[in-house]
XYZ file of C-alpha atoms in Angstrom:
154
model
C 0.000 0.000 0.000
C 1.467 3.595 -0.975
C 1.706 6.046 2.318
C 0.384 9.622 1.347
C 3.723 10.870 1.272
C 4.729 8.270 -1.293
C 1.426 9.649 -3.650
C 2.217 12.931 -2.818
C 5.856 12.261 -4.059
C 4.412 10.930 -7.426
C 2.271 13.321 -8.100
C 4.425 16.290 -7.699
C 7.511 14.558 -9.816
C 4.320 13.989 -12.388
C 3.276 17.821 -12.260
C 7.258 19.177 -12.444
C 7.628 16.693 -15.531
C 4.777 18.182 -17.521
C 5.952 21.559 -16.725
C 9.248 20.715 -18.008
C 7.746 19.420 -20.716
C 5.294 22.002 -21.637
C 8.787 24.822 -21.422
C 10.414 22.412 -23.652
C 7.988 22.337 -26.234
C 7.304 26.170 -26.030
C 11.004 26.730 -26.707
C 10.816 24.081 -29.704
C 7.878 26.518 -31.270
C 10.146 29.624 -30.614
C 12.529 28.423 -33.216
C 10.451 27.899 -35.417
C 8.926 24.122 -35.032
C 5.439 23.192 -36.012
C 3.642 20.906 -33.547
C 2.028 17.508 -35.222
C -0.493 15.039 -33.558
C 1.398 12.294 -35.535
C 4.188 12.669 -38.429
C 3.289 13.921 -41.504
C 3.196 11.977 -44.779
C 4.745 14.774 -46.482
C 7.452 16.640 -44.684
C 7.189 20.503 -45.542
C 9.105 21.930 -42.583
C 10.629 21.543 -38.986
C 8.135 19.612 -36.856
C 7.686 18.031 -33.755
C 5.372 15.389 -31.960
C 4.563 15.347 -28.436
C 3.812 12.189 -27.101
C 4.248 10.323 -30.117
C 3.224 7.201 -29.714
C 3.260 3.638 -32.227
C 6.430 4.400 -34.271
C 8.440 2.539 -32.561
C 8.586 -1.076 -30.323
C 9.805 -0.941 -26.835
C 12.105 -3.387 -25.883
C 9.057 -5.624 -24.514
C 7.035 -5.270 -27.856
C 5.032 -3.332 -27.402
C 4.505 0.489 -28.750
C 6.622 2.632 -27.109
C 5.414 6.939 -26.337
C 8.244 9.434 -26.663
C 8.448 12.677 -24.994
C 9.073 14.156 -28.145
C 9.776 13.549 -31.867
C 11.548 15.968 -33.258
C 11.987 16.203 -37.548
C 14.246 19.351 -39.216
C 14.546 18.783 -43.145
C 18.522 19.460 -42.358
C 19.283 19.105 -39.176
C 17.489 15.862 -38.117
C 16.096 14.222 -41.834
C 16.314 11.238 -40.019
C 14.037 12.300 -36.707
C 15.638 12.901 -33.186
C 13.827 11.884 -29.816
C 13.930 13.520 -27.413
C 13.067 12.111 -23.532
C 13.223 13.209 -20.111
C 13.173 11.810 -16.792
C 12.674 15.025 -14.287
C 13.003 14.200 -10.222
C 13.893 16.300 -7.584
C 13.430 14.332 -4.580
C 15.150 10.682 -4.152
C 12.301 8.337 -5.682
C 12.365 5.519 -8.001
C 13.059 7.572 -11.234
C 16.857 6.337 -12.185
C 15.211 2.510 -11.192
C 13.759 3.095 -14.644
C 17.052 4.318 -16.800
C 18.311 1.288 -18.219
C 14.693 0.668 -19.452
C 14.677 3.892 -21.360
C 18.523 4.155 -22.669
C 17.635 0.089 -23.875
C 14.033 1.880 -25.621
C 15.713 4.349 -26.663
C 18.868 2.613 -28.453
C 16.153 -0.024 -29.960
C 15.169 2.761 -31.669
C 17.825 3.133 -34.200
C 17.308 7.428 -34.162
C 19.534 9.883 -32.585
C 18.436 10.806 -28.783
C 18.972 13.455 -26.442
C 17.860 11.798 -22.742
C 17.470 14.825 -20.347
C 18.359 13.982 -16.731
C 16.578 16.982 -14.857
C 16.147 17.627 -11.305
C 18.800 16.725 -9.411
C 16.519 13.825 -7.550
C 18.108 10.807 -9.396
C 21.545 8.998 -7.348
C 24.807 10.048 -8.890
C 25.830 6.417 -9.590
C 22.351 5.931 -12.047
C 23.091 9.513 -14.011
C 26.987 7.730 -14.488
C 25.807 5.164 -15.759
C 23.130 7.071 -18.102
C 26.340 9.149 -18.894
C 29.027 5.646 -19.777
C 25.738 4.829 -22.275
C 26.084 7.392 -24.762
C 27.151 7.158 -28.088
C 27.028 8.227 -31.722
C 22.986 7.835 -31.218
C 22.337 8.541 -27.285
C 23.163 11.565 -25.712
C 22.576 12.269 -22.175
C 22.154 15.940 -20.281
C 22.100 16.521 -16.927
C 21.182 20.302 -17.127
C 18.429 22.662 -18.982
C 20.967 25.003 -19.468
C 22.883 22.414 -21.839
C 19.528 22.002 -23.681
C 19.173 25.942 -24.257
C 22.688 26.248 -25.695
C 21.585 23.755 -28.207
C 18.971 26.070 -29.146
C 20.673 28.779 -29.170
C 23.675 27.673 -31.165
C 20.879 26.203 -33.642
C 21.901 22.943 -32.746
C 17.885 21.546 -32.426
């Protein structure tokens, strides 16, 4: 049985995620993104999906929702996702990072996993940080996300 506090802790890590999410996405329209419901057949201009959901398996086969899909017809032709685990509290968050770097590798697209927070051990955002590669990148900070924008990076 969960104590209040427990729920309590849930619910706020819940509420701070979509509010990440939701400044994420509002800095993805102020350079100049378009915001889908799905991908579009045709591919006109720099899009993103929030959400996206049945493009890709997870890792238990079964479809997998992305924080975001991101599509640029020169930056990213070939997509980018973009995910992010935000906690600032110790909770059960970086319990669930080696299901999401193994989703998110499965994938075969470039990622960007955002570590946000400051609630998840040292020793889990390590090891989210010895899993990158030429397809998985992993930030710890928002600030490293805004210089991506702002160098015009995304």
């Amino acid at each position: 049985m969960q104590t209040p506090l427990k729920s309590m802790q849930g619910w706020q890590a819940t509420f701070n995620g979509h509010h990440w999410e939701h400044d994420l996405i509002d800095r993805l329209r102020r350079h100049g993104y378009q915001q889908w419901g799905a991908p579009p057949s045709l591919i006109p201009e720099p899009y993103f999906v929030h959400q996206c959901r049945d493009m890709f398996q997870s890792i238990y086969d079964t479809p997998l929702t992305l924080d975001l899909y991101i599509y640029h017809p020169w930056k990213h032709p070939e997509g980018l996702i973009i995910e992010g685990k935000y906690q600032e509290n110790n909770g059960s968050v970086d319990e669930k990072f080696p299901y999401v770097v193994e989703n998110l590798k499965s994938t075969g697209k470039r990622c960007i996993l955002m570590l946000l927070g400051g609630g998840a051990r040292k020793e889990a955002i390590r090891w989210c940080l010895k899993q990158q590669d030429e397809k998985l990148g992993v930030m710890t900070s928002w600030d490293e996300w805004v210089r991506l924008l702002n160098n015009g990076l995304l």
